[in-house]
Coordinates of C-alpha atoms and ligand atoms in Angstrom, one line a residue:
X145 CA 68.4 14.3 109.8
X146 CA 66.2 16.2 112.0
X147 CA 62.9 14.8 113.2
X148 CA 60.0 14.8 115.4
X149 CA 59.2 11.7 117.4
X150 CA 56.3 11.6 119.9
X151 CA 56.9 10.5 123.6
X152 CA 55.7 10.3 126.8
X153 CA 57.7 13.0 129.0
X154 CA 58.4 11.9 132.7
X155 CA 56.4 14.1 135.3
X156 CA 58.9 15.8 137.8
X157 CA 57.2 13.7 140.4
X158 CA 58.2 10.2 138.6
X159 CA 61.6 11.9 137.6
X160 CA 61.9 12.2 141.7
X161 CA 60.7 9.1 142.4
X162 CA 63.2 7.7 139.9
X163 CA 65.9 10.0 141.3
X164 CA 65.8 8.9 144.9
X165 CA 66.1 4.9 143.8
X166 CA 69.5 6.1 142.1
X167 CA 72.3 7.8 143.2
X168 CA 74.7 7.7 140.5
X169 CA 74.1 10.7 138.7
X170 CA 77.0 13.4 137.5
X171 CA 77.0 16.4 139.2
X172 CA 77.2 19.4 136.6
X173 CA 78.0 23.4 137.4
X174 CA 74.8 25.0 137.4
X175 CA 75.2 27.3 134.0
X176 CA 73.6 24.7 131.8
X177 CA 69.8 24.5 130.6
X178 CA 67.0 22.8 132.3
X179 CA 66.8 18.6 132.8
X180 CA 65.5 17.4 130.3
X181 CA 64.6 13.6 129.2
X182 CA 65.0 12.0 126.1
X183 CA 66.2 8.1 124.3
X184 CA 69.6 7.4 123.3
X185 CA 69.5 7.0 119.3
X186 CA 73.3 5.6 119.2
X187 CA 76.6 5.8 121.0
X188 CA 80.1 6.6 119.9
X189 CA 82.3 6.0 122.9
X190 CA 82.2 9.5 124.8
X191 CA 79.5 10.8 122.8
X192 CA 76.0 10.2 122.5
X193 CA 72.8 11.7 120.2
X194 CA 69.7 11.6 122.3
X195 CA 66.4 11.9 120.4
X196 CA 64.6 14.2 123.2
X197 CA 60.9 14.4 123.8
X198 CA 59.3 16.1 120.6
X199 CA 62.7 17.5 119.2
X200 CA 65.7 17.4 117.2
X201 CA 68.9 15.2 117.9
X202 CA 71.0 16.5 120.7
X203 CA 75.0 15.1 120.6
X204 CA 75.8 15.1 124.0
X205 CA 78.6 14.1 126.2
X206 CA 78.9 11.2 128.7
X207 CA 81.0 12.2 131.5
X208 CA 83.6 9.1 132.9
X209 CA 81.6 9.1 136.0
X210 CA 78.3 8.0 134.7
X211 CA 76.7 4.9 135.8
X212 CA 75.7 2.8 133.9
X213 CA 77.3 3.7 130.6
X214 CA 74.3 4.7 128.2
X215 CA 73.6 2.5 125.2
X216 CA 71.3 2.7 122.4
X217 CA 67.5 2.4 123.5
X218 CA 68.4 4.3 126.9
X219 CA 65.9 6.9 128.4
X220 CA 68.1 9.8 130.2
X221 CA 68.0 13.0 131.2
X222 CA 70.3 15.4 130.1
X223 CA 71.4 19.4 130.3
X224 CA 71.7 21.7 127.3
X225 CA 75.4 23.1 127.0
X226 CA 76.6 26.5 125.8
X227 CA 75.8 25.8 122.0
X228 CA 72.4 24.3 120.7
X229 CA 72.1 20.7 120.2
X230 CA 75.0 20.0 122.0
X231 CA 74.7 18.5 126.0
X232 CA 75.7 16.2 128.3
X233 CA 73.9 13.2 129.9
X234 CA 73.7 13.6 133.5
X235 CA 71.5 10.2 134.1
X236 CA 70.7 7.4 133.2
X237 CA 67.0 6.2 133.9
X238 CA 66.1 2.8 135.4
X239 CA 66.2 0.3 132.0
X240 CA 63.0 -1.8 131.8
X241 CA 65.2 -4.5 130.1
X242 CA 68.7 -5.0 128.4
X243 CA 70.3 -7.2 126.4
X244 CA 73.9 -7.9 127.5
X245 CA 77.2 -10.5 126.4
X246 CA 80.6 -10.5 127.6
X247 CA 82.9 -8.4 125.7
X248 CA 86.6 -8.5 125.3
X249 CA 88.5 -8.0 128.1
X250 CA 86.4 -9.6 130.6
X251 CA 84.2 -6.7 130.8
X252 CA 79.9 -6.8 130.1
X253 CA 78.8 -5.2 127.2
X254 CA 75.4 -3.7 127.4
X255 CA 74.1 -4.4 123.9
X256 CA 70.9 -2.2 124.0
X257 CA 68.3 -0.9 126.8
X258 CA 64.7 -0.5 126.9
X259 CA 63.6 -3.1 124.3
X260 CA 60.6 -5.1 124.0
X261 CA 61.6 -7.3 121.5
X262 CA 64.5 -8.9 119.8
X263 CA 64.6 -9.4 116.2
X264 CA 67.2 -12.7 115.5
X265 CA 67.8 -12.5 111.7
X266 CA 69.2 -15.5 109.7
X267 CA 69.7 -15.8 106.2
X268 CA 68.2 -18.6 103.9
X269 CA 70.8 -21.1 103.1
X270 CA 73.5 -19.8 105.6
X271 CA 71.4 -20.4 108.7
X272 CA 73.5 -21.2 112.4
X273 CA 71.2 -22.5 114.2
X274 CA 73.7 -22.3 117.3
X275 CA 73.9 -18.6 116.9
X276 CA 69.6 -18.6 116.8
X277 CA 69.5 -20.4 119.9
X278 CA 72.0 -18.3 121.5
X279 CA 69.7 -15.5 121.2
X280 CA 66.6 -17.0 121.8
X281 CA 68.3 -18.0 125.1
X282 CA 69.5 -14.6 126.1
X283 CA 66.5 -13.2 125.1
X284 CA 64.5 -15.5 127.3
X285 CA 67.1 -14.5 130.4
X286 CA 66.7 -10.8 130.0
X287 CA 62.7 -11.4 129.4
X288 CA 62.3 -10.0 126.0
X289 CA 60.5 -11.9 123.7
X290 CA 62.3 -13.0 120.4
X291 CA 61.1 -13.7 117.1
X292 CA 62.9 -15.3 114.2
X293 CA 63.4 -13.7 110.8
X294 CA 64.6 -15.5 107.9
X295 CA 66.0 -13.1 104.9
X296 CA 66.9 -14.4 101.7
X297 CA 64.0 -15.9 100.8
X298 CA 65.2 -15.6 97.5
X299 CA 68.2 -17.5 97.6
X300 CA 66.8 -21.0 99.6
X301 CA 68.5 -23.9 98.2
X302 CA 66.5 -26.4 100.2
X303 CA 63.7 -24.8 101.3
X304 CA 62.0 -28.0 102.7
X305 CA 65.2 -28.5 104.8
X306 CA 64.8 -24.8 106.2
X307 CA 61.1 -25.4 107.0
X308 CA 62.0 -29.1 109.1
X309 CA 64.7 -27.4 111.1
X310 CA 62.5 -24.2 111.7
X311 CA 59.6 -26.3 112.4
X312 CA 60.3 -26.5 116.1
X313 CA 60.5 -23.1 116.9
X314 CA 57.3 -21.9 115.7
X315 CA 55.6 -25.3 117.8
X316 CA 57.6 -23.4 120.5
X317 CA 55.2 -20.2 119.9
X318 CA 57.9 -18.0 119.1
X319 CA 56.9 -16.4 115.9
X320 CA 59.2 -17.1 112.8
X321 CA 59.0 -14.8 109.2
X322 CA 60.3 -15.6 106.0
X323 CA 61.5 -12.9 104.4
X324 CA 63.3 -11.4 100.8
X325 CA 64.3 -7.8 100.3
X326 CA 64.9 -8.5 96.8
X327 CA 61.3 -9.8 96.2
X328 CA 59.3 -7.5 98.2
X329 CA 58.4 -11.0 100.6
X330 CA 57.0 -11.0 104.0
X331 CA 57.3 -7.7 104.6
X332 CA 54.7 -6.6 105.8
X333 CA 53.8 -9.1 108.1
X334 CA 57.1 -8.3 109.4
X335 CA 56.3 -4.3 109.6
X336 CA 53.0 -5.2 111.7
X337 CA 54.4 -7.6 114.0
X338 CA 57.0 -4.6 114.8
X339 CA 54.4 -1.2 114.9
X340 CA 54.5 0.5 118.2
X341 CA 57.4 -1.7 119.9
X342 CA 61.1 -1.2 120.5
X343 CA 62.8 -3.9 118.7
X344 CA 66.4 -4.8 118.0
X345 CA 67.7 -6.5 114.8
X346 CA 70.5 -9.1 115.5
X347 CA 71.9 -11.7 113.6
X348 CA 75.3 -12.5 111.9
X349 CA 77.4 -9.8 109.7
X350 CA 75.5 -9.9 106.3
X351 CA 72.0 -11.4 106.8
X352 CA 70.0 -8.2 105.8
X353 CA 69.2 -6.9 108.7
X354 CA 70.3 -3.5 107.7
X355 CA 68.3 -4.0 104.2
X356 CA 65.4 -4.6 105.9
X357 CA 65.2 -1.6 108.0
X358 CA 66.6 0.0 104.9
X359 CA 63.1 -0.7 103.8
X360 CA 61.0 1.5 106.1
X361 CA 63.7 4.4 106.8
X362 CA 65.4 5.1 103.6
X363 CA 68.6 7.2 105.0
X364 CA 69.5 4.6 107.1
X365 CA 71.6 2.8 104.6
X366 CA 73.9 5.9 103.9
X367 CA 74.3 6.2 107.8
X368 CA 75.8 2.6 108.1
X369 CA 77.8 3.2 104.9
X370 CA 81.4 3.4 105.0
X371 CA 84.0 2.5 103.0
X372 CA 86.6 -0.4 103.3
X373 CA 90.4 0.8 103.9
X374 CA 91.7 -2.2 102.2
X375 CA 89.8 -2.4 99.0
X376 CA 88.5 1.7 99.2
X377 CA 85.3 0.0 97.9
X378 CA 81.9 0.7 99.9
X379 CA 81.1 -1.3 102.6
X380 CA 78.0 -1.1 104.2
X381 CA 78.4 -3.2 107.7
X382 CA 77.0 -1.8 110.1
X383 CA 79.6 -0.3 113.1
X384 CA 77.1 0.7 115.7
X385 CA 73.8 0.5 116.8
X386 CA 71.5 2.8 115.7
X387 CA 67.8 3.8 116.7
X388 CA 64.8 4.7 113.7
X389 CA 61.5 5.9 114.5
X390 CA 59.3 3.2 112.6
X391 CA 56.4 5.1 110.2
X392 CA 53.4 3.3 111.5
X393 CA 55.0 4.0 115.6
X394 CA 57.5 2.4 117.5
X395 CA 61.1 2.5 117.0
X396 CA 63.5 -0.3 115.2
X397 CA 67.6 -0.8 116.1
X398 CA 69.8 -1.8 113.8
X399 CA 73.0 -3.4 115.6
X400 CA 76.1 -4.7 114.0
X401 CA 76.7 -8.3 112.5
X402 CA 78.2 -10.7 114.9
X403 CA 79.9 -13.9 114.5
X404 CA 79.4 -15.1 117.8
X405 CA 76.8 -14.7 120.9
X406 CA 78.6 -15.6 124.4
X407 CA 75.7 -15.5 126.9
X408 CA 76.5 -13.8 129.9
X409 CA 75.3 -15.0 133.4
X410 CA 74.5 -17.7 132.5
X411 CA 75.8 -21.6 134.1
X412 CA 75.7 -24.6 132.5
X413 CA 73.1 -26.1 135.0
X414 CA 70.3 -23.4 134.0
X415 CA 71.0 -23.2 130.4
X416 CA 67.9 -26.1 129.9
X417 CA 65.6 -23.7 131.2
X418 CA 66.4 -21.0 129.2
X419 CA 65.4 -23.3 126.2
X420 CA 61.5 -23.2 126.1
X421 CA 61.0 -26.3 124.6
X422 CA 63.3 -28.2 127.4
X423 CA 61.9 -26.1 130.1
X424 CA 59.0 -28.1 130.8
X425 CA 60.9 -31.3 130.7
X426 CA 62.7 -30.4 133.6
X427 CA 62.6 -32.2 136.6
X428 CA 61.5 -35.7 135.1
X429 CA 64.9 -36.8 134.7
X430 CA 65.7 -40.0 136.9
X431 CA 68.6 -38.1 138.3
X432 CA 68.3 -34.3 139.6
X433 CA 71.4 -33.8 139.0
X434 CA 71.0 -35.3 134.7
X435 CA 73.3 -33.7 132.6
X436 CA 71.4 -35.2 129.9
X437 CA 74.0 -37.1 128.2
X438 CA 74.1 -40.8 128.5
X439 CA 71.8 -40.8 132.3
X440 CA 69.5 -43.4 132.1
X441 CA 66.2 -42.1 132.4
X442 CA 67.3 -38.9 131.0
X443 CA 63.8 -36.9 129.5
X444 CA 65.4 -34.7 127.6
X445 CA 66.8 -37.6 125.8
X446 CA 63.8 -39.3 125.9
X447 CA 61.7 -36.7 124.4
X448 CA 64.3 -36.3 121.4
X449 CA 64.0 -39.3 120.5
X450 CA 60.3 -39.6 120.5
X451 CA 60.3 -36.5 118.2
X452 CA 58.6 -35.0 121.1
X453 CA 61.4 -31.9 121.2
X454 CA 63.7 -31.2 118.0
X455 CA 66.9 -33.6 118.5
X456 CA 68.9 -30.8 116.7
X457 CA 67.7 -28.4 119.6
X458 CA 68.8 -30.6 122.3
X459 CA 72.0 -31.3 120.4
X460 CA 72.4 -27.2 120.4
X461 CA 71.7 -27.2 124.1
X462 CA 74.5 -29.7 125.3
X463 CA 76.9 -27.8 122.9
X464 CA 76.5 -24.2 124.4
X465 CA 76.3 -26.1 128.1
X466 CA 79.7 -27.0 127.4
X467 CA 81.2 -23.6 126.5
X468 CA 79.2 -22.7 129.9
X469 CA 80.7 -22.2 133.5
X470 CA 79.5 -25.6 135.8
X471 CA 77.6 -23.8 139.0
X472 CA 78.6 -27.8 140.3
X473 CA 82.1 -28.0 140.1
X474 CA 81.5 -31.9 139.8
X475 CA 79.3 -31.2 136.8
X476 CA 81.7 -31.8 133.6
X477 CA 79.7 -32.2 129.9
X478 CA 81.8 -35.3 128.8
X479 CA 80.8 -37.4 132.0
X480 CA 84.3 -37.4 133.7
X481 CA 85.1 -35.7 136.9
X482 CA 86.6 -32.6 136.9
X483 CA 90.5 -32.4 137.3
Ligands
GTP710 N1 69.5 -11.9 97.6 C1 69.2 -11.1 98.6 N2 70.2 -10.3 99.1 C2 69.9 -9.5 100.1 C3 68.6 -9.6 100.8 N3 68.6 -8.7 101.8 C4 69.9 -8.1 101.8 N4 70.6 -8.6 100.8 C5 72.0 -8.3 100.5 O1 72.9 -8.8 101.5 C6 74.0 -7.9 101.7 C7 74.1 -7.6 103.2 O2 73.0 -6.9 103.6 P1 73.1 -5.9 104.9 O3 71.7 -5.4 105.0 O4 74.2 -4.9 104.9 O5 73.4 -7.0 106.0 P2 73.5 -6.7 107.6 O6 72.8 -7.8 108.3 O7 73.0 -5.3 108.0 O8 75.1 -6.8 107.8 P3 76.0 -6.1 109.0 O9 75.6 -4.7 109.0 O10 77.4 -6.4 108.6 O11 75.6 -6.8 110.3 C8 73.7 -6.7 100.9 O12 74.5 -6.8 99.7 C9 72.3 -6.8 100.5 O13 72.0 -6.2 99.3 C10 67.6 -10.5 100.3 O14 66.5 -10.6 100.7 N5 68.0 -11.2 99.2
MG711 MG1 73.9 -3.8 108.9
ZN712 ZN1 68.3 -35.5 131.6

């Protein structure tokens, strides 16, 4: 549906500036309207639909040749083409952050661009905890901060359970809702702590996340609708990521449900750092080089079992080291040298 956003246009002088620091840009035949800049809403493959300053949604073409490849969240300028509200992207403007994982293939997948904070979603009763701190890692790498969101407040079946394992985080400062679509809860604590940011909603297939956006823009449900080719029946997983303006300012992205989070970039030996409640820990182990396993004089350890840092978290931790590459080649998670 058409609609007016508000934005801050780049002057030509910072379009310039912003120009000469990249080079990749497509060149296009000159029978094409004026640059102009606007936010990529959501991408199909080839296509894109860019929310441009103060107007209506623009589909426009990514050419082969454009680096990087624009995501969701992305501020570019593009060109009007023969017919209205049709247009090609001809750059892609410097991303302030982005949130990226390994995709199949071997090749990087650029999740979204230009957000300022990531929204990990769980649901009550079903909660991975692995999949939280996967996040909450990545988040930390691409420096965006991360809050948690619980959904399903509804359906807890051991609610004192939840609030011991999701204790820790909150003494971690990172700020963690409980939330239920169904009963109206927490939502609009949730709608304030998201007014005039870019956030993205992640989480597992299922969770709510759609639901709750659901909540503020009301045609974004029927946009992530579709209907199952086995069963004909409607579905309503979400297949791409998708941009809203938020009522009260700022903009929300829904993204699809995932079953796993593979951090990218990341080795084993620097994983610790990314978690904020091991961070400060560092460097006190006996030995520099502590994989924090069975080291004497290991702090990590140490503090876990004090109850100084969650034991769960550091049990997390060692598990995602060991899907990690080892920077040390000597470094292996069960103790033994390498073969
Ligand atoms: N009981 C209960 N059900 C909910 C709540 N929020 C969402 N649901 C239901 O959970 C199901 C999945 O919700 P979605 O919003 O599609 O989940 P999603 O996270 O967007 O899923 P993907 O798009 O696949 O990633 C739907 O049937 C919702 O009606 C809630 O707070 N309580
Ligand atoms: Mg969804
Ligand atoms: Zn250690």
């Amino acid at each position: 549906m058409p609609r007016k956003r508000e934005g801050k246009a780049l002057t030509l002088r910072q379009l310039d500036r912003v120009r000469t620091a990249r080079t990749k840009r497509v060149a296009e035949p000159g029978d094409l309207g004026p640059e102009a800049t606007g936010r990529v809403v959501a991408h199909f493959g080839l296509n894109v639909e860019v929310m441009p300053e103060g107007g209506e949604c623009i589909r426009c073409a990514v050419r082969e040749t454009l680096e990087p490849e624009p995501v969701c969240g992305d501020r570019v300028v593009w060109r009007q083409t023969g017919e209205q509200s049709q247009g090609v992207i001809v750059e892609v403007l410097p991303r302030r952050s982005q949130l990226q994982r390994p995709g199949p293939y071997r090749r990087l997948l650029t999740v979204v661009a230009n957000v300022d904070r990531i929204v990990v979603v769980g649901a009550s009763g079903t909660l991975n905890p692995g999949l939280l701190d996967r996040y909450l890692a990545a988040a930390r790498k691409a420096g965006i901060e991360a809050m948690l969101v619980i959904n399903k407040a509804d359906l807890a079946i051991d609610p004192h359970g939840e609030a011991e394992l999701l204790a820790p985080y909150e003494r971690m400062g990172y700020p963690v809702l409980r939330t239920s679509v169904v009963r109206c809860e927490g939502l609009e604590a949730l709608e304030a702590s998201l007014t005039n940011l870019t956030s993205v909603f992640v989480g597992e297939s299922g969770v709510g996340k759609s639901s709750l956006i659901g909540l503020w823009i009301p045609d974004s449900q029927a946009r992530t609708a579709e209907v199952h080719p086995g069963t004909g029946q409607g579905r309503h997983a979400t297949t791409t990521a998708r941009m809203y303006p938020l009522p009260r300012g700022g903009d929300i992205i829904d993204s699809p449900g995932v079953r796993e989070f593979g951090l990218h970039g990341v080795e084993r030996e620097s994983l610790p750092a990314l978690f904020r409640d091991m961070e400060p820990l560092l460097g006190s182990c006996r030995f520099s080089d502590c994989r924090h396993l069975r080291e004497p004089g290991c702090a990590l350890r140490a503090a876990a079992e004090s109850g100084a840092v969650s034991p769960i978290r550091l049990a997390s931790m060692l598990r995602i080291m060991e899907s990690l590459p080892p920077r040390n080649p000597f470094f292996s998670p069960d103790g033994r040298s390498p073969r």
